[in-house]
mmCIF file of C-alpha atoms and ligand atoms in Angstrom:
data_model
loop_
_atom_site.group_PDB
_atom_site.id
_atom_site.type_symbol
_atom_site.label_atom_id
_atom_site.label_comp_id
_atom_site.label_asym_id
_atom_site.label_seq_id
_atom_site.Cartn_x
_atom_site.Cartn_y
_atom_site.Cartn_z
ATOM 1 C CA UNK A 1 -11.930 -45.832 -15.812
ATOM 2 C CA UNK A 2 -14.642 -46.481 -13.254
ATOM 3 C CA UNK A 3 -18.214 -46.174 -14.481
ATOM 4 C CA UNK A 4 -20.431 -45.338 -11.504
ATOM 5 C CA UNK A 5 -24.195 -45.120 -11.743
ATOM 6 C CA UNK A 6 -25.301 -44.113 -8.276
ATOM 7 C CA UNK A 7 -24.715 -41.033 -6.153
ATOM 8 C CA UNK A 8 -23.691 -43.246 -3.227
ATOM 9 C CA UNK A 9 -21.032 -45.120 -5.214
ATOM 10 C CA UNK A 10 -19.683 -41.908 -6.741
ATOM 11 C CA UNK A 11 -19.482 -40.033 -3.450
ATOM 12 C CA UNK A 12 -17.818 -42.988 -1.706
ATOM 13 C CA UNK A 13 -15.136 -43.072 -4.394
ATOM 14 C CA UNK A 14 -14.630 -39.282 -4.472
ATOM 15 C CA UNK A 15 -14.353 -39.118 -0.682
ATOM 16 C CA UNK A 16 -11.494 -41.610 -0.900
ATOM 17 C CA UNK A 17 -9.828 -39.462 -3.592
ATOM 18 C CA UNK A 18 -10.175 -36.365 -1.412
ATOM 19 C CA UNK A 19 -8.802 -38.224 1.625
ATOM 20 C CA UNK A 20 -5.753 -39.069 -0.490
ATOM 21 C CA UNK A 21 -5.314 -35.329 -1.095
ATOM 22 C CA UNK A 22 -6.518 -35.349 -4.698
ATOM 23 C CA UNK A 23 -8.292 -32.432 -6.383
ATOM 24 C CA UNK A 24 -11.363 -33.159 -8.497
ATOM 25 C CA UNK A 25 -12.122 -31.774 -11.944
ATOM 26 C CA UNK A 26 -15.633 -32.156 -13.346
ATOM 27 C CA UNK A 27 -16.931 -32.138 -16.937
ATOM 28 C CA UNK A 28 -20.744 -32.388 -17.176
ATOM 29 C CA UNK A 29 -22.046 -33.471 -20.595
ATOM 30 C CA UNK A 30 -25.097 -34.883 -22.312
ATOM 31 C CA UNK A 31 -22.998 -37.447 -24.182
ATOM 32 C CA UNK A 32 -22.545 -38.104 -27.925
ATOM 33 C CA UNK A 33 -19.017 -37.002 -27.170
ATOM 34 C CA UNK A 34 -16.823 -35.230 -29.725
ATOM 35 C CA UNK A 35 -13.453 -33.464 -29.660
ATOM 36 C CA UNK A 36 -15.054 -30.399 -28.032
ATOM 37 C CA UNK A 37 -16.025 -32.446 -24.985
ATOM 38 C CA UNK A 38 -12.658 -34.203 -24.986
ATOM 39 C CA UNK A 39 -10.856 -30.823 -24.900
ATOM 40 C CA UNK A 40 -12.651 -30.194 -21.588
ATOM 41 C CA UNK A 41 -11.464 -33.580 -20.310
ATOM 42 C CA UNK A 42 -7.897 -32.634 -21.367
ATOM 43 C CA UNK A 43 -8.133 -29.303 -19.541
ATOM 44 C CA UNK A 44 -9.274 -31.124 -16.410
ATOM 45 C CA UNK A 45 -6.551 -33.779 -16.710
ATOM 46 C CA UNK A 46 -3.933 -31.009 -16.855
ATOM 47 C CA UNK A 47 -5.213 -29.202 -13.760
ATOM 48 C CA UNK A 48 -6.924 -31.720 -11.462
ATOM 49 C CA UNK A 49 -5.806 -35.057 -10.021
ATOM 50 C CA UNK A 50 -9.060 -36.916 -10.715
ATOM 51 C CA UNK A 51 -11.374 -36.139 -13.620
ATOM 52 C CA UNK A 52 -15.074 -36.958 -13.423
ATOM 53 C CA UNK A 53 -17.180 -36.789 -16.580
ATOM 54 C CA UNK A 54 -20.959 -37.110 -16.305
ATOM 55 C CA UNK A 55 -23.283 -38.136 -19.089
ATOM 56 C CA UNK A 56 -26.911 -37.299 -18.430
ATOM 57 C CA UNK A 57 -29.433 -36.132 -21.021
ATOM 58 C CA UNK A 58 -31.359 -33.786 -18.770
ATOM 59 C CA UNK A 59 -35.059 -33.708 -19.707
ATOM 60 C CA UNK A 60 -35.790 -30.484 -17.806
ATOM 61 C CA UNK A 61 -33.631 -28.297 -20.068
ATOM 62 C CA UNK A 62 -35.273 -29.282 -23.362
ATOM 63 C CA UNK A 63 -37.982 -26.855 -24.364
ATOM 64 C CA UNK A 64 -38.928 -29.059 -27.323
ATOM 65 C CA UNK A 65 -39.856 -32.675 -26.608
ATOM 66 C CA UNK A 66 -38.713 -33.721 -30.108
ATOM 67 C CA UNK A 67 -35.209 -32.316 -29.490
ATOM 68 C CA UNK A 68 -35.011 -34.430 -26.316
ATOM 69 C CA UNK A 69 -36.239 -37.578 -28.077
ATOM 70 C CA UNK A 70 -33.907 -37.080 -31.042
ATOM 71 C CA UNK A 71 -30.892 -36.143 -28.926
ATOM 72 C CA UNK A 72 -28.147 -38.640 -29.887
ATOM 73 C CA UNK A 73 -27.268 -41.299 -27.309
ATOM 74 C CA UNK A 74 -24.076 -43.358 -27.830
ATOM 75 C CA UNK A 75 -23.065 -44.568 -24.399
ATOM 76 C CA UNK A 76 -20.737 -47.416 -25.466
ATOM 77 C CA UNK A 77 -18.828 -45.214 -27.935
ATOM 78 C CA UNK A 78 -18.661 -42.430 -25.328
ATOM 79 C CA UNK A 79 -17.223 -44.816 -22.758
ATOM 80 C CA UNK A 80 -14.504 -45.867 -25.215
ATOM 81 C CA UNK A 81 -13.588 -42.224 -25.936
ATOM 82 C CA UNK A 82 -13.402 -41.360 -22.245
ATOM 83 C CA UNK A 83 -11.336 -44.453 -21.561
ATOM 84 C CA UNK A 84 -8.923 -43.490 -24.376
ATOM 85 C CA UNK A 85 -8.662 -39.990 -22.866
ATOM 86 C CA UNK A 86 -7.689 -41.602 -19.520
ATOM 87 C CA UNK A 87 -10.707 -40.175 -17.683
ATOM 88 C CA UNK A 88 -10.735 -41.553 -14.153
ATOM 89 C CA UNK A 89 -14.498 -41.603 -13.500
ATOM 90 C CA UNK A 90 -17.625 -41.679 -15.645
ATOM 91 C CA UNK A 91 -20.811 -40.819 -13.738
ATOM 92 C CA UNK A 92 -23.770 -42.292 -15.601
ATOM 93 C CA UNK A 93 -26.819 -41.628 -13.432
ATOM 94 C CA UNK A 94 -30.449 -42.563 -14.028
ATOM 95 C CA UNK A 95 -33.232 -39.976 -13.877
ATOM 96 C CA UNK A 96 -34.152 -41.018 -10.316
ATOM 97 C CA UNK A 97 -30.560 -40.617 -9.076
ATOM 98 C CA UNK A 98 -30.546 -37.004 -10.271
ATOM 99 C CA UNK A 99 -34.149 -36.203 -9.355
ATOM 100 C CA UNK A 100 -35.146 -38.517 -6.467
ATOM 101 C CA UNK A 101 -38.056 -36.200 -5.598
ATOM 102 C CA UNK A 102 -39.203 -35.621 -9.179
ATOM 103 C CA UNK A 103 -38.156 -33.057 -11.753
ATOM 104 C CA UNK A 104 -40.170 -30.142 -10.327
ATOM 105 C CA UNK A 105 -37.821 -27.311 -9.380
ATOM 106 C CA UNK A 106 -38.617 -25.952 -5.913
ATOM 107 C CA UNK A 107 -36.956 -22.569 -6.191
ATOM 108 C CA UNK A 108 -35.593 -21.414 -9.544
ATOM 109 C CA UNK A 109 -32.621 -19.047 -9.348
ATOM 110 C CA UNK A 110 -32.883 -15.376 -10.224
ATOM 111 C CA UNK A 111 -30.183 -14.664 -12.776
ATOM 112 C CA UNK A 112 -31.479 -11.202 -13.642
ATOM 113 C CA UNK A 113 -30.875 -10.132 -17.216
ATOM 114 C CA UNK A 114 -28.469 -13.002 -18.036
ATOM 115 C CA UNK A 115 -31.309 -15.434 -18.782
ATOM 116 C CA UNK A 116 -33.393 -12.975 -20.791
ATOM 117 C CA UNK A 117 -31.799 -12.327 -24.202
ATOM 118 C CA UNK A 118 -30.735 -14.720 -26.985
ATOM 119 C CA UNK A 119 -31.082 -18.363 -25.828
ATOM 120 C CA UNK A 120 -33.308 -17.216 -22.953
ATOM 121 C CA UNK A 121 -35.717 -15.530 -25.340
ATOM 122 C CA UNK A 122 -35.754 -18.398 -27.842
ATOM 123 C CA UNK A 123 -35.753 -21.386 -25.471
ATOM 124 C CA UNK A 124 -38.200 -20.632 -22.648
ATOM 125 C CA UNK A 125 -37.375 -22.596 -19.506
ATOM 126 C CA UNK A 126 -34.101 -23.935 -20.910
ATOM 127 C CA UNK A 127 -31.812 -22.123 -18.482
ATOM 128 C CA UNK A 128 -33.963 -23.006 -15.446
ATOM 129 C CA UNK A 129 -33.580 -26.701 -16.328
ATOM 130 C CA UNK A 130 -29.886 -26.330 -17.111
ATOM 131 C CA UNK A 131 -29.144 -24.498 -13.834
ATOM 132 C CA UNK A 132 -31.230 -27.080 -11.941
ATOM 133 C CA UNK A 133 -29.182 -30.027 -13.243
ATOM 134 C CA UNK A 134 -25.775 -28.332 -12.945
ATOM 135 C CA UNK A 135 -26.620 -27.304 -9.372
ATOM 136 C CA UNK A 136 -27.632 -30.876 -8.527
ATOM 137 C CA UNK A 137 -24.490 -32.288 -10.164
ATOM 138 C CA UNK A 138 -22.270 -29.831 -8.278
ATOM 139 C CA UNK A 139 -23.963 -30.834 -5.015
ATOM 140 C CA UNK A 140 -23.211 -34.475 -5.800
ATOM 141 C CA UNK A 141 -19.664 -34.179 -7.170
ATOM 142 C CA UNK A 142 -18.424 -31.148 -5.160
ATOM 143 C CA UNK A 143 -15.550 -30.606 -7.581
ATOM 144 C CA UNK A 144 -12.629 -28.217 -7.151
ATOM 145 C CA UNK A 145 -12.849 -27.265 -10.835
ATOM 146 C CA UNK A 146 -15.721 -27.233 -13.302
ATOM 147 C CA UNK A 147 -14.913 -27.152 -17.032
ATOM 148 C CA UNK A 148 -17.416 -25.643 -19.452
ATOM 149 C CA UNK A 149 -17.181 -24.698 -23.123
ATOM 150 C CA UNK A 150 -17.340 -21.190 -24.568
ATOM 151 C CA UNK A 151 -19.577 -22.713 -27.246
ATOM 152 C CA UNK A 152 -22.470 -22.238 -24.793
ATOM 153 C CA UNK A 153 -21.326 -18.789 -23.696
ATOM 154 C CA UNK A 154 -24.589 -17.636 -22.095
ATOM 155 C CA UNK A 155 -24.780 -20.954 -20.224
ATOM 156 C CA UNK A 156 -21.226 -20.400 -18.971
ATOM 157 C CA UNK A 157 -22.123 -16.957 -17.562
ATOM 158 C CA UNK A 158 -25.273 -18.326 -15.912
ATOM 159 C CA UNK A 159 -23.432 -21.237 -14.267
ATOM 160 C CA UNK A 160 -20.760 -18.805 -13.077
ATOM 161 C CA UNK A 161 -23.537 -16.730 -11.476
ATOM 162 C CA UNK A 162 -25.243 -19.832 -10.035
ATOM 163 C CA UNK A 163 -21.973 -20.877 -8.340
ATOM 164 C CA UNK A 164 -21.734 -17.406 -6.830
ATOM 165 C CA UNK A 165 -25.393 -17.418 -5.678
ATOM 166 C CA UNK A 166 -25.116 -20.921 -4.179
ATOM 167 C CA UNK A 167 -21.843 -20.301 -2.363
ATOM 168 C CA UNK A 168 -20.089 -23.286 -3.981
ATOM 169 C CA UNK A 169 -16.295 -23.088 -3.775
ATOM 170 C CA UNK A 170 -15.878 -24.725 -7.203
ATOM 171 C CA UNK A 171 -13.795 -22.726 -9.666
ATOM 172 C CA UNK A 172 -15.319 -22.533 -13.136
ATOM 173 C CA UNK A 173 -12.962 -22.745 -16.125
ATOM 174 C CA UNK A 174 -14.006 -21.593 -19.620
ATOM 175 C CA UNK A 175 -12.582 -23.697 -22.463
ATOM 176 C CA UNK A 176 -12.271 -22.489 -26.099
ATOM 177 C CA UNK A 177 -14.596 -23.658 -28.889
ATOM 178 C CA UNK A 178 -13.342 -26.661 -30.845
ATOM 179 C CA UNK A 179 -14.286 -26.478 -34.523
ATOM 180 C CA UNK A 180 -14.507 -28.842 -37.456
ATOM 181 C CA UNK A 181 -12.175 -28.330 -40.441
ATOM 182 C CA UNK A 182 -14.411 -25.777 -42.156
ATOM 183 C CA UNK A 183 -15.047 -23.834 -38.977
ATOM 184 C CA UNK A 184 -18.363 -25.307 -37.823
ATOM 185 C CA UNK A 185 -18.410 -25.423 -34.009
ATOM 186 C CA UNK A 186 -18.495 -29.058 -32.935
ATOM 187 C CA UNK A 187 -21.839 -30.113 -31.499
ATOM 188 C CA UNK A 188 -23.576 -33.396 -30.780
ATOM 189 C CA UNK A 189 -26.379 -32.089 -32.998
ATOM 190 C CA UNK A 190 -24.049 -31.837 -36.054
ATOM 191 C CA UNK A 191 -24.479 -35.544 -36.710
ATOM 192 C CA UNK A 192 -28.084 -34.813 -37.733
ATOM 193 C CA UNK A 193 -26.873 -32.537 -40.592
ATOM 194 C CA UNK A 194 -26.782 -33.840 -44.169
ATOM 195 C CA UNK A 195 -23.627 -33.122 -46.266
ATOM 196 C CA UNK A 196 -25.496 -30.226 -47.918
ATOM 197 C CA UNK A 197 -26.579 -28.883 -44.491
ATOM 198 C CA UNK A 198 -22.952 -28.988 -43.373
ATOM 199 C CA UNK A 199 -21.909 -26.825 -46.329
ATOM 200 C CA UNK A 200 -24.566 -24.326 -45.330
ATOM 201 C CA UNK A 201 -23.572 -24.550 -41.664
ATOM 202 C CA UNK A 202 -19.983 -23.557 -42.495
ATOM 203 C CA UNK A 203 -21.366 -20.048 -43.191
ATOM 204 C CA UNK A 204 -22.141 -19.572 -39.503
ATOM 205 C CA UNK A 205 -18.497 -19.305 -38.438
ATOM 206 C CA UNK A 206 -17.517 -17.549 -41.691
ATOM 207 C CA UNK A 207 -20.109 -14.862 -41.032
ATOM 208 C CA UNK A 208 -19.082 -14.556 -37.386
ATOM 209 C CA UNK A 209 -15.430 -14.127 -38.406
ATOM 210 C CA UNK A 210 -16.298 -11.374 -40.895
ATOM 211 C CA UNK A 211 -18.635 -9.617 -38.461
ATOM 212 C CA UNK A 212 -15.954 -9.714 -35.772
ATOM 213 C CA UNK A 213 -13.394 -8.158 -38.113
ATOM 214 C CA UNK A 214 -15.900 -5.443 -39.058
ATOM 215 C CA UNK A 215 -16.363 -4.842 -35.326
ATOM 216 C CA UNK A 216 -12.613 -4.665 -34.730
ATOM 217 C CA UNK A 217 -12.304 -2.136 -37.540
ATOM 218 C CA UNK A 218 -15.103 -0.104 -35.857
ATOM 219 C CA UNK A 219 -16.120 1.405 -39.194
ATOM 220 C CA UNK A 220 -19.803 0.714 -38.522
ATOM 221 C CA UNK A 221 -22.115 0.802 -35.534
ATOM 222 C CA UNK A 222 -23.107 -2.504 -33.913
ATOM 223 C CA UNK A 223 -26.661 -2.628 -35.320
ATOM 224 C CA UNK A 224 -25.369 -2.231 -38.893
ATOM 225 C CA UNK A 225 -22.914 -5.112 -38.497
ATOM 226 C CA UNK A 226 -25.671 -7.289 -36.976
ATOM 227 C CA UNK A 227 -27.982 -6.436 -39.870
ATOM 228 C CA UNK A 228 -25.201 -7.198 -42.370
ATOM 229 C CA UNK A 229 -24.549 -10.603 -40.730
ATOM 230 C CA UNK A 230 -28.245 -11.556 -40.675
ATOM 231 C CA UNK A 231 -28.584 -10.598 -44.354
ATOM 232 C CA UNK A 232 -25.433 -12.602 -45.167
ATOM 233 C CA UNK A 233 -26.770 -15.722 -43.411
ATOM 234 C CA UNK A 234 -30.207 -15.350 -44.972
ATOM 235 C CA UNK A 235 -28.583 -15.430 -48.424
ATOM 236 C CA UNK A 236 -27.357 -18.961 -47.714
ATOM 237 C CA UNK A 237 -30.057 -21.426 -48.686
ATOM 238 C CA UNK A 238 -31.544 -23.493 -45.897
ATOM 239 C CA UNK A 239 -30.522 -21.323 -42.947
ATOM 240 C CA UNK A 240 -33.127 -19.684 -40.752
ATOM 241 C CA UNK A 241 -31.603 -17.080 -38.412
ATOM 242 C CA UNK A 242 -33.033 -16.911 -34.881
ATOM 243 C CA UNK A 243 -30.707 -14.147 -33.713
ATOM 244 C CA UNK A 244 -27.334 -12.582 -34.385
ATOM 245 C CA UNK A 245 -26.364 -10.204 -31.593
ATOM 246 C CA UNK A 246 -23.179 -8.434 -30.601
ATOM 247 C CA UNK A 247 -23.416 -7.759 -26.862
ATOM 248 C CA UNK A 248 -21.440 -6.802 -23.764
ATOM 249 C CA UNK A 249 -19.650 -10.059 -22.895
ATOM 250 C CA UNK A 250 -20.141 -9.594 -19.133
ATOM 251 C CA UNK A 251 -23.757 -8.450 -18.944
ATOM 252 C CA UNK A 252 -25.134 -9.578 -22.346
ATOM 253 C CA UNK A 253 -26.704 -6.102 -22.648
ATOM 254 C CA UNK A 254 -26.948 -4.582 -26.110
ATOM 255 C CA UNK A 255 -24.241 -2.105 -27.102
ATOM 256 C CA UNK A 256 -24.544 0.630 -29.719
ATOM 257 C CA UNK A 257 -20.895 1.167 -30.603
ATOM 258 C CA UNK A 258 -17.914 -1.150 -30.525
ATOM 259 C CA UNK A 259 -16.182 1.192 -28.071
ATOM 260 C CA UNK A 260 -19.066 0.944 -25.564
ATOM 261 C CA UNK A 261 -17.932 -2.131 -23.579
ATOM 262 C CA UNK A 262 -14.617 -3.608 -22.508
ATOM 263 C CA UNK A 263 -15.470 -6.990 -24.022
ATOM 264 C CA UNK A 264 -17.967 -7.606 -26.809
ATOM 265 C CA UNK A 265 -19.087 -11.007 -28.063
ATOM 266 C CA UNK A 266 -21.018 -11.900 -31.205
ATOM 267 C CA UNK A 267 -23.543 -14.704 -30.616
ATOM 268 C CA UNK A 268 -25.834 -16.420 -33.071
ATOM 269 C CA UNK A 269 -28.403 -19.211 -33.279
ATOM 270 C CA UNK A 270 -29.707 -20.626 -36.547
ATOM 271 C CA UNK A 271 -31.870 -23.484 -37.665
ATOM 272 C CA UNK A 272 -30.907 -25.735 -40.536
ATOM 273 C CA UNK A 273 -33.892 -27.992 -41.173
ATOM 274 C CA UNK A 274 -34.902 -29.146 -37.703
ATOM 275 C CA UNK A 275 -31.381 -28.818 -36.276
ATOM 276 C CA UNK A 276 -30.696 -25.797 -34.102
ATOM 277 C CA UNK A 277 -27.075 -24.606 -33.949
ATOM 278 C CA UNK A 278 -25.373 -21.915 -31.863
ATOM 279 C CA UNK A 279 -21.953 -20.290 -32.122
ATOM 280 C CA UNK A 280 -20.099 -17.209 -30.916
ATOM 281 C CA UNK A 281 -16.853 -15.249 -31.211
ATOM 282 C CA UNK A 282 -15.316 -12.440 -29.182
ATOM 283 C CA UNK A 283 -15.032 -9.123 -30.993
ATOM 284 C CA UNK A 284 -12.667 -7.873 -28.322
HETATM 285 P P1 LIG B 1 -23.277 -30.739 -23.997
HETATM 286 O O1 LIG B 1 -22.976 -32.194 -23.991
HETATM 287 O O2 LIG B 1 -23.666 -30.201 -25.333
HETATM 288 O O3 LIG B 1 -24.194 -30.328 -22.880
HETATM 289 O O4 LIG B 1 -21.895 -30.013 -23.685
HETATM 290 C C1 LIG B 1 -21.139 -30.319 -22.551
HETATM 291 C C2 LIG B 1 -20.033 -29.310 -22.424
HETATM 292 O O5 LIG B 1 -19.202 -29.370 -23.586
HETATM 293 C C3 LIG B 1 -20.533 -27.869 -22.311
HETATM 294 O O6 LIG B 1 -19.747 -27.185 -21.351
HETATM 295 C C4 LIG B 1 -20.300 -27.334 -23.704
HETATM 296 O O7 LIG B 1 -20.120 -25.930 -23.751
HETATM 297 C C5 LIG B 1 -19.028 -28.060 -24.093
HETATM 298 N N1 LIG B 1 -18.879 -28.091 -25.550
HETATM 299 C C6 LIG B 1 -19.802 -28.518 -26.459
HETATM 300 N N2 LIG B 1 -19.341 -28.344 -27.710
HETATM 301 C C7 LIG B 1 -18.107 -27.793 -27.591
HETATM 302 C C8 LIG B 1 -17.119 -27.360 -28.531
HETATM 303 N N3 LIG B 1 -17.313 -27.456 -29.849
HETATM 304 N N4 LIG B 1 -15.958 -26.852 -28.051
HETATM 305 C C9 LIG B 1 -15.764 -26.738 -26.698
HETATM 306 N N5 LIG B 1 -16.642 -27.121 -25.775
HETATM 307 C C10 LIG B 1 -17.798 -27.643 -26.201
#
């Protein structure tokens, strides 16, 4: 695996790959890699000739300074995992490589309603920073394929829209959520959970599973299932629910009945202590 730290070195190498007729798959991450990230690398390895993984903890997408400071950083361990997964290129840029003119965003995108509910409502500015860094990374890497996890479903939809708005030819690929043994969606933030917190956190996916089956059965309206799920999560000690919403999976608009949209997804965010966790499941 080549570890490249500058845009110039990366682009020189990728131009050679392209000249040799290779396609490029790209997996952007913030590091502290786990099996969820590695499933994206696997998807890229299966489809593209050269896989580039980036590790960059992007300051502009953190709406809480403490979350940025506490975000786990394990570069040496990450490098070993990527090497073991036979990743061809690790891009490990500094802040000034990504933002040579400073972190101020000249022209934020207009994503319409997609950035308003759920994560948008609870993390002001988060999606502007996320779209800013993914746009910059796509400009640098110019991949044929971009692999992103369903775990961050709203993010996936926004990046899909950003690609469309920017006219990039990159194809975005959505990869399924990888979970721990008891169902907790893998996340770099999970390492900050105590054993007791982890027991509590297992109720997130349990509740989602039950809510989804209630939705499939269509016995209740959407608001009643949401209210049931929030009550269920609140019963678990130590969990503070930020939202639990079952929405149209294309537009993220609220739906009243489970028959109202072609695809419906249940999305939730909770806090356990000072750790914020998100998860989702498709109802249909
Ligand atoms: P992050 O490092 O958290 O920014 O995540 C980098 C990419 O990995 C994003 O596309 C995430 O959606 C994806 N990802 C994170 N956790 C998981 C997971 N448990 N399963 C699948 N993909 C994931």
